[in-house]
Coordinates of C-alpha atoms in Angstrom, one line a residue:
L1 CA -40.8 -3.1 37.8
G2 CA -43.3 -3.1 35.7
V3 CA -46.5 -2.3 36.8
V4 CA -46.8 -0.8 40.2
D5 CA -49.6 -1.7 42.3
L6 CA -49.5 1.9 44.9
V7 CA -46.8 4.4 45.5
D8 CA -47.2 6.0 49.5
M9 CA -45.4 8.9 49.1
D10 CA -43.7 12.4 51.5
V11 CA -41.5 14.6 50.3
Q12 CA -42.1 17.8 52.2
G13 CA -42.9 20.4 49.6
A14 CA -41.7 19.1 46.6
E15 CA -44.5 16.3 46.0
L16 CA -45.5 18.5 42.8
D17 CA -42.2 18.5 40.9
V18 CA -41.5 15.3 41.9
L19 CA -44.8 13.7 40.1
A20 CA -44.9 16.8 37.5
A21 CA -41.5 15.2 35.8
G22 CA -42.6 12.3 35.4
A23 CA -46.2 12.0 34.9
A24 CA -45.5 9.8 32.4
T25 CA -44.1 7.2 33.3
L26 CA -46.7 7.4 36.2
D27 CA -48.9 7.5 34.0
A28 CA -48.0 3.9 32.8
S29 CA -46.9 2.1 35.0
V30 CA -48.6 3.4 38.6
K31 CA -52.5 2.0 39.6
R32 CA -52.4 4.2 42.2
I33 CA -51.3 6.9 45.2
H34 CA -50.9 8.4 48.2
I35 CA -49.7 11.5 48.8
G36 CA -48.7 13.2 51.4
T37 CA -50.0 17.3 50.5
H38 CA -47.6 20.0 52.2
G39 CA -49.7 23.5 50.7
R40 CA -52.2 25.0 48.8
A41 CA -50.9 25.1 46.1
I42 CA -49.1 21.7 45.9
E43 CA -52.3 20.7 46.1
V44 CA -54.0 22.3 43.6
G45 CA -51.2 21.9 41.3
L46 CA -51.8 17.6 42.5
R47 CA -55.9 18.6 41.5
R48 CA -55.2 19.8 38.0
L49 CA -52.1 17.1 37.4
F50 CA -54.4 14.0 38.0
V51 CA -56.7 15.6 36.8
E52 CA -55.7 15.8 33.0
L53 CA -53.5 12.6 32.8
G54 CA -57.7 10.9 33.4
W55 CA -56.8 9.8 37.3
R56 CA -59.7 9.4 39.6
C57 CA -59.8 10.9 42.9
M58 CA -60.2 8.7 45.6
M59 CA -59.2 10.8 48.8
D60 CA -58.6 13.9 49.0
Y61 CA -58.5 16.1 52.6
A62 CA -56.9 19.5 52.7
G63 CA -53.8 20.9 55.1
D64 CA -54.7 22.8 58.1
A65 CA -58.4 21.7 58.1
A66 CA -60.3 19.0 59.8
H67 CA -62.8 17.0 57.8
D68 CA -65.3 14.8 58.3
T69 CA -63.9 11.0 56.6
P70 CA -65.2 7.2 57.3
H71 CA -63.3 7.7 60.5
G72 CA -64.9 10.9 61.9
R73 CA -63.7 14.1 61.6
I74 CA -59.8 14.4 61.9
A75 CA -57.7 17.8 61.6
F76 CA -55.1 17.8 60.0
E77 CA -52.1 18.6 59.5
D78 CA -50.7 18.0 56.7
G79 CA -53.4 17.3 53.3
A80 CA -54.1 13.4 51.9
Q81 CA -55.1 12.5 48.2
A82 CA -55.8 9.4 47.2
W83 CA -56.1 8.6 43.5
L84 CA -56.6 5.4 40.9
N85 CA -55.7 5.2 37.1
P86 CA -58.2 4.1 36.0
R87 CA -56.7 2.2 32.3
L88 CA -54.2 0.2 34.5
A89 CA -56.8 -0.2 37.5
E90 CA -59.9 -1.5 35.3
A91 CA -57.5 -3.7 33.2
A92 CA -55.8 -6.0 36.6
G93 CA -59.7 -6.1 37.4

């Protein structure tokens, strides 16, 4: 596919396993990712993974909690994270 603008995923608890296994490919070819998260340990692991890759966090709302968002206060059942790969996003302009 070459460079992918956005990956939007919700894999019901396998998100950390999937993304960790494909981290090198993800880092080389994906500009942005939006992830539906399912558990605190997964959320922590994803934060660690993307920080280690040098990605920038655009949004991070833990599941089973209410958060103030730009759209008002929202109660999240599942969590949500969005990350930006600055090397690819900035290269695109």
